[in-house]
mmCIF file of C-alpha atoms and ligand atoms in Angstrom:
data_model
loop_
_atom_site.group_PDB
_atom_site.id
_atom_site.type_symbol
_atom_site.label_atom_id
_atom_site.label_comp_id
_atom_site.label_asym_id
_atom_site.label_seq_id
_atom_site.Cartn_x
_atom_site.Cartn_y
_atom_site.Cartn_z
ATOM 1 C CA MET E 1 -22.366 222.263 99.122
ATOM 2 C CA ARG E 2 -21.299 224.281 95.993
ATOM 3 C CA GLN E 3 -19.971 226.886 98.468
ATOM 4 C CA GLU E 4 -18.265 224.262 100.481
ATOM 5 C CA LEU E 5 -16.484 223.032 97.292
ATOM 6 C CA GLU E 6 -15.240 226.667 96.506
ATOM 7 C CA THR E 7 -13.931 227.228 100.001
ATOM 8 C CA LEU E 8 -12.117 223.844 99.939
ATOM 9 C CA GLY E 9 -10.500 224.774 96.754
ATOM 10 C CA GLN E 10 -9.387 228.306 98.251
ATOM 11 C CA THR E 11 -8.071 226.784 101.379
ATOM 12 C CA ALA E 12 -6.098 224.139 99.464
ATOM 13 C CA GLN E 13 -4.485 226.966 97.255
ATOM 14 C CA THR E 14 -3.371 229.059 100.299
ATOM 15 C CA THR E 15 -2.088 226.067 102.269
ATOM 16 C CA LEU E 16 -0.225 225.088 99.278
ATOM 17 C CA ILE E 17 1.540 228.393 98.834
ATOM 18 C CA GLU E 18 2.690 228.039 102.478
ATOM 19 C CA ILE E 19 4.277 224.584 101.998
ATOM 20 C CA THR E 20 8.041 224.542 101.703
ATOM 21 C CA ASP E 21 9.125 220.947 101.844
ATOM 22 C CA SER E 22 8.470 217.553 100.116
ATOM 23 C CA GLU E 23 7.053 215.929 103.197
ATOM 24 C CA MET E 24 4.402 218.552 103.704
ATOM 25 C CA LEU E 25 3.740 218.668 100.114
ATOM 26 C CA ASN E 26 3.056 215.008 99.850
ATOM 27 C CA LYS E 27 0.598 215.348 102.930
ATOM 28 C CA TRP E 28 -1.093 218.042 101.279
ATOM 29 C CA HIS E 29 -1.382 215.802 98.093
ATOM 30 C CA VAL E 30 -3.050 213.094 100.088
ATOM 31 C CA LYS E 31 -5.151 215.401 101.869
ATOM 32 C CA TYR E 32 -6.801 217.244 99.096
ATOM 33 C CA ILE E 33 -6.441 215.628 95.751
ATOM 34 C CA GLY E 34 -5.130 211.970 96.612
ATOM 35 C CA ARG E 35 -7.579 209.089 95.985
ATOM 36 C CA LYS E 36 -9.266 209.446 99.498
ATOM 37 C CA GLY E 37 -8.765 213.117 99.447
ATOM 38 C CA ALA E 38 -11.355 216.010 100.178
ATOM 39 C CA ILE E 39 -12.387 216.530 96.720
ATOM 40 C CA THR E 40 -13.041 212.760 96.082
ATOM 41 C CA THR E 41 -14.878 212.742 99.358
ATOM 42 C CA MET E 42 -17.051 215.701 98.089
ATOM 43 C CA LEU E 43 -17.689 213.952 94.827
ATOM 44 C CA ARG E 44 -19.090 211.045 96.751
ATOM 45 C CA ARG E 45 -21.438 213.057 98.311
ATOM 46 C CA VAL E 46 -23.041 214.263 95.071
ATOM 47 C CA GLY E 47 -26.131 212.267 95.951
ATOM 48 C CA GLU E 48 -27.126 214.952 98.489
ATOM 49 C CA LEU E 49 -27.741 217.291 95.747
ATOM 50 C CA SER E 50 -30.939 217.450 93.474
ATOM 51 C CA LYS E 51 -30.749 215.696 90.193
ATOM 52 C CA GLU E 52 -30.415 218.922 88.409
ATOM 53 C CA GLU E 53 -27.597 220.385 90.493
ATOM 54 C CA ARG E 54 -25.513 217.197 90.091
ATOM 55 C CA PRO E 55 -23.704 217.626 86.617
ATOM 56 C CA ALA E 56 -22.656 221.287 87.154
ATOM 57 C CA PHE E 57 -21.267 220.296 90.717
ATOM 58 C CA GLY E 58 -19.585 217.222 89.185
ATOM 59 C CA LYS E 59 -18.066 219.233 86.488
ATOM 60 C CA ARG E 60 -16.707 221.979 88.706
ATOM 61 C CA ALA E 61 -15.283 219.431 91.220
ATOM 62 C CA ASN E 62 -13.238 217.796 88.326
ATOM 63 C CA GLU E 63 -12.048 221.295 87.183
ATOM 64 C CA LEU E 64 -10.993 222.112 90.603
ATOM 65 C CA LYS E 65 -9.298 218.775 90.948
ATOM 66 C CA LYS E 66 -7.355 219.705 87.835
ATOM 67 C CA GLU E 67 -6.357 223.242 88.844
ATOM 68 C CA LEU E 68 -5.176 221.871 92.230
ATOM 69 C CA GLU E 69 -3.113 219.146 90.354
ATOM 70 C CA HIS E 70 -1.586 221.951 88.237
ATOM 71 C CA ALA E 71 -0.701 224.079 91.285
ATOM 72 C CA TYR E 72 0.720 221.099 92.960
ATOM 73 C CA GLN E 73 2.994 220.293 90.110
ATOM 74 C CA SER E 74 4.584 223.729 89.805
ATOM 75 C CA ARG E 75 4.792 223.879 93.412
ATOM 76 C CA GLU E 76 6.678 220.601 93.617
ATOM 77 C CA TYR E 77 8.974 221.680 90.830
ATOM 78 C CA GLU E 78 9.902 224.845 92.993
ATOM 79 C CA ILE E 79 10.255 222.758 96.014
ATOM 80 C CA LYS E 80 12.644 220.286 94.564
ATOM 81 C CA ALA E 81 14.718 223.020 93.080
ATOM 82 C CA SER E 82 15.049 224.732 96.314
ATOM 83 C CA GLU E 83 15.828 221.575 98.211
ATOM 84 C CA MET E 84 18.451 220.705 95.590
ATOM 85 C CA LYS E 85 20.030 224.075 95.936
ATOM 86 C CA GLN E 86 20.022 223.688 99.678
ATOM 87 C CA ALA E 87 21.847 220.339 99.459
ATOM 88 C CA PHE E 88 24.276 221.634 97.200
ATOM 89 C CA ALA E 89 25.022 224.522 99.667
ATOM 90 C CA VAL E 90 25.483 222.230 102.646
ATOM 91 C CA GLY E 91 27.525 219.880 100.412
ATOM 92 C CA SER E 92 25.733 216.851 101.033
ATOM 93 C CA ILE E 93 25.805 215.921 97.490
ATOM 94 C CA ASP E 94 29.131 215.196 96.174
ATOM 95 C CA VAL E 95 28.962 215.851 92.639
ATOM 96 C CA THR E 96 32.623 214.869 92.126
ATOM 97 C CA LEU E 97 31.876 211.264 93.208
ATOM 98 C CA PRO E 98 32.285 208.716 90.572
ATOM 99 C CA GLY E 99 29.293 207.041 89.098
ATOM 100 C CA ARG E 100 28.296 203.453 89.822
ATOM 101 C CA PRO E 101 29.283 201.225 87.000
ATOM 102 C CA ILE E 102 26.228 199.925 85.081
ATOM 103 C CA GLU E 103 26.292 196.169 84.851
ATOM 104 C CA ARG E 104 26.343 194.948 81.365
ATOM 105 C CA GLY E 105 24.819 191.725 80.240
ATOM 106 C CA ARG E 106 26.859 189.012 78.696
ATOM 107 C CA LEU E 107 26.507 185.450 77.059
ATOM 108 C CA HIS E 108 26.062 182.561 79.336
ATOM 109 C CA PRO E 109 29.420 180.530 79.310
ATOM 110 C CA SER E 110 27.363 177.568 77.817
ATOM 111 C CA THR E 111 26.101 179.858 74.927
ATOM 112 C CA GLN E 112 29.655 181.124 74.484
ATOM 113 C CA THR E 113 31.080 177.519 74.265
ATOM 114 C CA LEU E 114 28.255 176.396 72.034
ATOM 115 C CA ARG E 115 28.887 178.997 69.539
ATOM 116 C CA LEU E 116 32.455 178.172 69.399
ATOM 117 C CA ILE E 117 31.622 174.711 68.715
ATOM 118 C CA TYR E 118 29.262 175.701 66.066
ATOM 119 C CA GLN E 119 31.953 177.534 64.367
ATOM 120 C CA ILE E 120 34.459 174.918 64.348
ATOM 121 C CA TRP E 121 32.210 172.414 63.003
ATOM 122 C CA ALA E 122 30.843 174.766 60.524
ATOM 123 C CA ASP E 123 34.413 175.440 59.277
ATOM 124 C CA MET E 124 34.572 171.719 58.703
ATOM 125 C CA GLY E 125 31.371 171.810 56.595
ATOM 126 C CA PHE E 126 28.840 170.437 59.188
ATOM 127 C CA GLN E 127 25.371 172.007 59.332
ATOM 128 C CA ILE E 128 23.443 172.627 62.582
ATOM 129 C CA TYR E 129 20.358 170.343 62.830
ATOM 130 C CA ARG E 130 17.805 171.074 65.557
ATOM 131 C CA SER E 131 15.843 168.128 66.833
ATOM 132 C CA ARG E 132 13.066 167.899 69.675
ATOM 133 C CA GLU E 133 13.471 167.856 73.210
ATOM 134 C CA VAL E 134 10.139 165.851 73.823
ATOM 135 C CA GLU E 135 10.937 162.511 72.203
ATOM 136 C CA LEU E 136 9.335 158.957 71.686
ATOM 137 C CA ASP E 137 10.920 155.980 73.395
ATOM 138 C CA GLU E 138 11.557 154.471 70.007
ATOM 139 C CA TYR E 139 13.792 157.335 69.085
ATOM 140 C CA ASN E 140 15.395 157.674 72.337
ATOM 141 C CA PHE E 141 16.322 154.112 72.787
ATOM 142 C CA GLN E 142 14.809 151.490 70.428
ATOM 143 C CA MET E 143 16.203 152.867 67.046
ATOM 144 C CA LEU E 144 19.482 153.532 68.873
ATOM 145 C CA ASN E 145 19.906 149.722 69.504
ATOM 146 C CA MET E 146 18.567 149.849 72.999
ATOM 147 C CA PRO E 147 15.543 147.715 73.173
ATOM 148 C CA PRO E 148 13.402 147.538 76.197
ATOM 149 C CA HIS E 149 15.275 145.952 79.000
ATOM 150 C CA HIS E 150 18.705 146.650 77.302
ATOM 151 C CA PRO E 151 20.920 147.346 80.247
ATOM 152 C CA ALA E 152 22.386 150.699 78.981
ATOM 153 C CA ARG E 153 18.965 152.187 79.575
ATOM 154 C CA ASP E 154 20.078 152.147 83.221
ATOM 155 C CA MET E 155 22.785 154.416 82.321
ATOM 156 C CA GLN E 156 20.290 157.252 81.517
ATOM 157 C CA ASP E 157 17.468 157.733 84.251
ATOM 158 C CA THR E 158 14.813 159.152 82.370
ATOM 159 C CA PHE E 159 12.003 161.629 82.633
ATOM 160 C CA TYR E 160 8.810 160.054 81.501
ATOM 161 C CA THR E 161 5.695 162.002 80.638
ATOM 162 C CA THR E 162 2.138 161.115 81.564
ATOM 163 C CA LYS E 163 1.630 159.930 77.861
ATOM 164 C CA GLU E 164 2.884 156.447 77.232
ATOM 165 C CA ASN E 165 6.298 156.219 75.254
ATOM 166 C CA VAL E 166 6.775 159.999 75.502
ATOM 167 C CA LEU E 167 9.772 161.182 77.458
ATOM 168 C CA LEU E 168 12.274 164.073 77.758
ATOM 169 C CA ARG E 169 15.240 163.010 75.398
ATOM 170 C CA THR E 170 18.098 161.717 77.688
ATOM 171 C CA HIS E 171 20.562 162.469 75.001
ATOM 172 C CA THR E 172 20.957 164.290 71.590
ATOM 173 C CA SER E 173 21.444 160.853 69.839
ATOM 174 C CA PRO E 174 17.830 160.555 68.815
ATOM 175 C CA GLY E 175 18.005 163.368 66.506
ATOM 176 C CA GLN E 176 20.537 161.256 64.388
ATOM 177 C CA ILE E 177 17.567 158.876 63.522
ATOM 178 C CA ARG E 178 15.188 162.112 62.645
ATOM 179 C CA ALA E 179 17.946 163.371 60.476
ATOM 180 C CA MET E 180 18.619 160.312 58.627
ATOM 181 C CA HIS E 181 14.894 160.147 57.899
ATOM 182 C CA GLU E 182 14.965 163.726 56.516
ATOM 183 C CA TYR E 183 18.283 163.428 54.440
ATOM 184 C CA HIS E 184 17.734 159.977 53.151
ATOM 185 C CA PRO E 185 19.336 158.889 50.663
ATOM 186 C CA GLU E 186 21.737 161.825 50.735
ATOM 187 C CA PRO E 187 24.960 161.728 52.641
ATOM 188 C CA ILE E 188 24.974 163.608 56.048
ATOM 189 C CA ARG E 189 27.423 166.021 57.782
ATOM 190 C CA ILE E 190 25.582 167.615 60.808
ATOM 191 C CA ILE E 191 26.129 168.607 64.475
ATOM 192 C CA LEU E 192 22.888 168.448 66.716
ATOM 193 C CA PRO E 193 23.134 170.622 69.601
ATOM 194 C CA GLY E 194 20.517 171.086 72.453
ATOM 195 C CA MET E 195 19.251 170.440 75.774
ATOM 196 C CA VAL E 196 19.012 166.925 77.351
ATOM 197 C CA PHE E 197 17.314 165.716 80.698
ATOM 198 C CA ARG E 198 18.192 163.013 82.987
ATOM 199 C CA TYR E 199 16.308 162.096 86.356
ATOM 200 C CA GLU E 200 19.132 162.444 88.693
ATOM 201 C CA GLN E 201 20.116 163.386 92.146
ATOM 202 C CA ILE E 202 21.528 166.901 91.589
ATOM 203 C CA THR E 203 25.101 166.783 92.999
ATOM 204 C CA PRO E 204 28.234 169.076 92.149
ATOM 205 C CA SER E 205 28.793 166.637 89.159
ATOM 206 C CA LYS E 206 25.179 165.770 88.160
ATOM 207 C CA GLU E 207 22.650 167.885 86.906
ATOM 208 C CA ILE E 208 19.088 167.190 85.733
ATOM 209 C CA GLN E 209 19.526 169.238 82.402
ATOM 210 C CA PHE E 210 22.505 170.126 80.367
ATOM 211 C CA HIS E 211 23.526 170.509 76.807
ATOM 212 C CA GLN E 212 25.128 168.013 74.467
ATOM 213 C CA VAL E 213 26.345 168.211 70.861
ATOM 214 C CA GLU E 214 25.917 165.318 68.688
ATOM 215 C CA GLY E 215 27.794 164.848 65.573
ATOM 216 C CA LEU E 216 26.791 162.648 62.625
ATOM 217 C CA ALA E 217 28.517 161.895 59.288
ATOM 218 C CA VAL E 218 26.891 159.319 56.814
ATOM 219 C CA GLY E 219 28.259 158.747 53.280
ATOM 220 C CA ARG E 220 29.592 155.967 51.052
ATOM 221 C CA ASN E 221 33.130 155.718 52.179
ATOM 222 C CA ILE E 222 33.536 156.908 55.658
ATOM 223 C CA THR E 223 35.858 155.234 57.935
ATOM 224 C CA MET E 224 37.191 155.328 61.547
ATOM 225 C CA THR E 225 40.257 156.969 60.193
ATOM 226 C CA ASP E 226 37.794 160.015 59.140
ATOM 227 C CA LEU E 227 36.321 159.889 62.630
ATOM 228 C CA LYS E 228 39.710 160.190 64.158
ATOM 229 C CA GLY E 229 41.013 162.830 62.006
ATOM 230 C CA THR E 230 37.930 165.034 62.000
ATOM 231 C CA LEU E 231 37.868 164.686 65.908
ATOM 232 C CA ASN E 232 41.580 165.578 66.140
ATOM 233 C CA SER E 233 40.986 168.647 64.258
ATOM 234 C CA PHE E 234 38.227 169.804 66.468
ATOM 235 C CA ALA E 235 40.314 169.181 69.489
ATOM 236 C CA GLN E 236 43.157 171.280 68.198
ATOM 237 C CA ARG E 237 40.840 174.172 67.525
ATOM 238 C CA ILE E 238 39.056 174.001 70.928
ATOM 239 C CA PHE E 239 42.006 173.092 73.269
ATOM 240 C CA GLY E 240 44.788 174.578 71.225
ATOM 241 C CA LYS E 241 47.259 173.539 68.452
ATOM 242 C CA GLY E 242 49.693 170.544 69.429
ATOM 243 C CA ARG E 243 47.484 169.134 72.211
ATOM 244 C CA PRO E 244 48.021 165.497 72.366
ATOM 245 C CA THR E 245 44.658 163.453 72.270
ATOM 246 C CA ARG E 246 44.061 159.625 72.567
ATOM 247 C CA PHE E 247 41.352 157.401 71.769
ATOM 248 C CA ARG E 248 40.132 154.633 74.266
ATOM 249 C CA ALA E 249 38.126 151.574 73.250
ATOM 250 C CA SER E 250 34.487 151.753 74.874
ATOM 251 C CA HIS E 251 30.975 150.712 74.381
ATOM 252 C CA PHE E 252 27.771 152.422 73.039
ATOM 253 C CA PRO E 253 24.939 150.529 71.774
ATOM 254 C CA PHE E 254 24.445 152.721 68.806
ATOM 255 C CA THR E 255 27.999 152.623 67.566
ATOM 256 C CA GLU E 256 30.476 149.826 66.810
ATOM 257 C CA PRO E 257 33.369 150.094 67.169
ATOM 258 C CA SER E 258 32.958 152.697 69.942
ATOM 259 C CA ALA E 259 35.703 154.976 71.631
ATOM 260 C CA GLU E 260 36.018 157.714 73.992
ATOM 261 C CA MET E 261 38.316 160.679 73.220
ATOM 262 C CA ASP E 262 40.709 161.972 75.772
ATOM 263 C CA VAL E 263 42.668 165.347 75.474
ATOM 264 C CA GLN E 264 45.933 165.767 77.613
ATOM 265 C CA CYS E 265 45.040 167.718 80.579
ATOM 266 C CA ILE E 266 45.101 171.517 79.679
ATOM 267 C CA LEU E 267 45.756 172.624 83.302
ATOM 268 C CA CYS E 268 48.803 170.459 84.165
ATOM 269 C CA HIS E 269 49.751 169.534 80.814
ATOM 270 C CA GLY E 270 49.893 165.767 81.533
ATOM 271 C CA LYS E 271 51.596 166.006 85.082
ATOM 272 C CA GLY E 272 48.378 165.009 86.734
ATOM 273 C CA CYS E 273 46.261 167.369 88.917
ATOM 274 C CA ARG E 274 42.916 167.610 90.609
ATOM 275 C CA VAL E 275 41.043 168.306 87.558
ATOM 276 C CA CYS E 276 42.256 165.420 85.628
ATOM 277 C CA LYS E 277 42.103 163.180 88.672
ATOM 278 C CA HIS E 278 45.784 163.049 88.449
ATOM 279 C CA THR E 279 45.627 160.875 85.127
ATOM 280 C CA GLY E 280 47.083 163.641 83.012
ATOM 281 C CA TRP E 281 44.036 163.114 80.516
ATOM 282 C CA MET E 282 40.645 164.588 80.413
ATOM 283 C CA GLU E 283 37.743 162.835 78.677
ATOM 284 C CA ILE E 284 35.867 165.065 76.326
ATOM 285 C CA LEU E 285 33.431 162.904 74.172
ATOM 286 C CA GLY E 286 32.115 159.441 73.233
ATOM 287 C CA CYS E 287 32.283 158.335 69.511
ATOM 288 C CA GLY E 288 32.254 155.577 67.128
ATOM 289 C CA MET E 289 31.070 154.128 63.934
ATOM 290 C CA VAL E 290 27.404 154.292 63.411
ATOM 291 C CA HIS E 291 25.923 150.655 64.248
ATOM 292 C CA PRO E 292 24.586 148.914 61.091
ATOM 293 C CA THR E 293 21.341 148.571 62.922
ATOM 294 C CA VAL E 294 21.140 152.157 63.757
ATOM 295 C CA LEU E 295 21.668 152.829 59.894
ATOM 296 C CA ARG E 296 18.952 150.523 58.885
ATOM 297 C CA TYR E 297 16.527 152.234 61.464
ATOM 298 C CA GLY E 298 17.706 155.473 59.795
ATOM 299 C CA GLY E 299 16.635 154.045 56.330
ATOM 300 C CA TYR E 300 20.375 153.719 54.910
ATOM 301 C CA ASP E 301 21.531 150.373 53.757
ATOM 302 C CA PRO E 302 24.661 149.346 55.824
ATOM 303 C CA SER E 303 26.257 147.429 52.950
ATOM 304 C CA GLU E 304 26.368 150.663 50.997
ATOM 305 C CA PHE E 305 26.618 153.397 53.621
ATOM 306 C CA THR E 306 28.927 153.915 56.782
ATOM 307 C CA GLY E 307 29.084 156.677 59.221
ATOM 308 C CA PHE E 308 30.564 158.216 62.359
ATOM 309 C CA ALA E 309 29.057 159.845 65.213
ATOM 310 C CA PHE E 310 30.025 161.533 68.336
ATOM 311 C CA GLY E 311 28.596 163.255 71.567
ATOM 312 C CA MET E 312 29.958 165.790 73.807
ATOM 313 C CA GLY E 313 28.983 168.085 76.588
ATOM 314 C CA PRO E 314 29.701 171.738 76.387
ATOM 315 C CA GLU E 315 29.235 172.376 80.115
ATOM 316 C CA ARG E 316 31.999 169.590 80.752
ATOM 317 C CA ILE E 317 34.233 171.383 78.090
ATOM 318 C CA VAL E 318 33.568 174.868 80.035
ATOM 319 C CA MET E 319 34.500 173.040 83.517
ATOM 320 C CA LEU E 320 37.626 171.546 82.091
ATOM 321 C CA ARG E 321 38.844 174.684 80.446
ATOM 322 C CA HIS E 322 38.145 176.853 83.584
ATOM 323 C CA GLY E 323 38.799 174.302 86.382
ATOM 324 C CA ILE E 324 35.115 174.709 87.525
ATOM 325 C CA GLU E 325 34.199 172.123 89.930
ATOM 326 C CA ASP E 326 30.511 172.376 90.448
ATOM 327 C CA ILE E 327 27.963 171.952 87.567
ATOM 328 C CA ARG E 328 25.021 173.542 89.555
ATOM 329 C CA TYR E 329 26.666 176.867 88.863
ATOM 330 C CA PHE E 330 25.229 176.748 85.273
ATOM 331 C CA TRP E 331 21.615 176.823 86.250
ATOM 332 C CA GLY E 332 21.897 178.409 89.473
ATOM 333 C CA ASN E 333 21.481 181.795 88.421
ATOM 334 C CA ASP E 334 24.158 183.383 90.421
ATOM 335 C CA LEU E 335 26.118 185.724 88.385
ATOM 336 C CA LYS E 336 29.000 185.468 90.738
ATOM 337 C CA ASN E 337 29.631 181.943 89.833
ATOM 338 C CA LEU E 338 29.756 182.403 85.980
HETATM 339 N N1 DAH Z 1 24.638 159.735 73.628
HETATM 340 C C1 DAH Z 1 25.762 159.572 74.367
HETATM 341 C C2 DAH Z 1 25.534 159.867 75.909
HETATM 342 O O1 DAH Z 1 24.491 160.548 75.994
HETATM 343 C C3 DAH Z 1 27.011 160.129 73.831
HETATM 344 C C4 DAH Z 1 27.476 159.706 72.681
HETATM 345 C C5 DAH Z 1 28.371 158.641 72.669
HETATM 346 C C6 DAH Z 1 26.914 160.059 71.343
HETATM 347 C C7 DAH Z 1 28.788 158.135 71.552
HETATM 348 C C8 DAH Z 1 27.237 159.466 70.122
HETATM 349 C C9 DAH Z 1 28.389 158.572 70.247
HETATM 350 O O2 DAH Z 1 26.787 159.738 69.028
HETATM 351 O O3 DAH Z 1 28.679 157.957 69.146
HETATM 352 O O4 DAH Z 1 26.219 159.596 76.755
#
């Protein structure tokens, strides 16, 4: 068997020298030194030898495999080089062809808009406060003045977990309570960005997850005028100087009074178009003066403290700015749409 091994080695070497193309070379590799090749097969037969002969045989077989591996590599190099030379000669490689552009990564439009929003609020002295995505019913609803059975709970169909009272937040507002507990008794000036979740049928205008940026200011002399002035400054920064805005009376359980803010349509400049549904205005956020009940739940005495709050959707802002009509593009993972 030892002799057989040496003969195998020699045959392998001589056939290798005769090989002139990659295809044959591959076949040679499989036949002699591949995982099921001749050397491995011989090694498996080591049991046929006497105990004394086995170690030397095994050693030699491994050596041989290494030698053949080396020989294979240098042959492969030669063959590749000559094949390349040939290809150049017949002109099948056009070295003047421009390279394919490398796709560069970029930030998701939501991230870009979030960062712009952070910047604007940071310039106005607002800090970023991160609150949890998995919330308790008390924070998501009750302490925001939505007791069990409050009709406003229907506006926000909720993902509940298997644990009672534990849910995925349907809005960033519960972070207001968490922040108040942490800041009390200091004044507050924060934005609370993050993902929110709703149990919805997904349609071009409805998603089960999206971002919100909540804002909260609490202090001793905060008025509705501060709310309007601050939000107006924000709108000028994000939609452009001189862009008209308006506040419409609205209702949220956690603010009193409540309002919604519109900016003049940035696409048709108020003339009326598809994106603004021919109203000339785009609704961009909900806001209001923090409800006394909410302040109390946060630990602040409403006879001493007042505050304003607002909530906006960055995806909606991206859609309005770019006239995008399908919210599913945001998490659809198709780069063409972003
Ligand atoms: N939480 C509201 C929503 O999810 C948005 C909102 C409206 C937040 C008014 C506020 C606010 O802080 O004052 O639709």
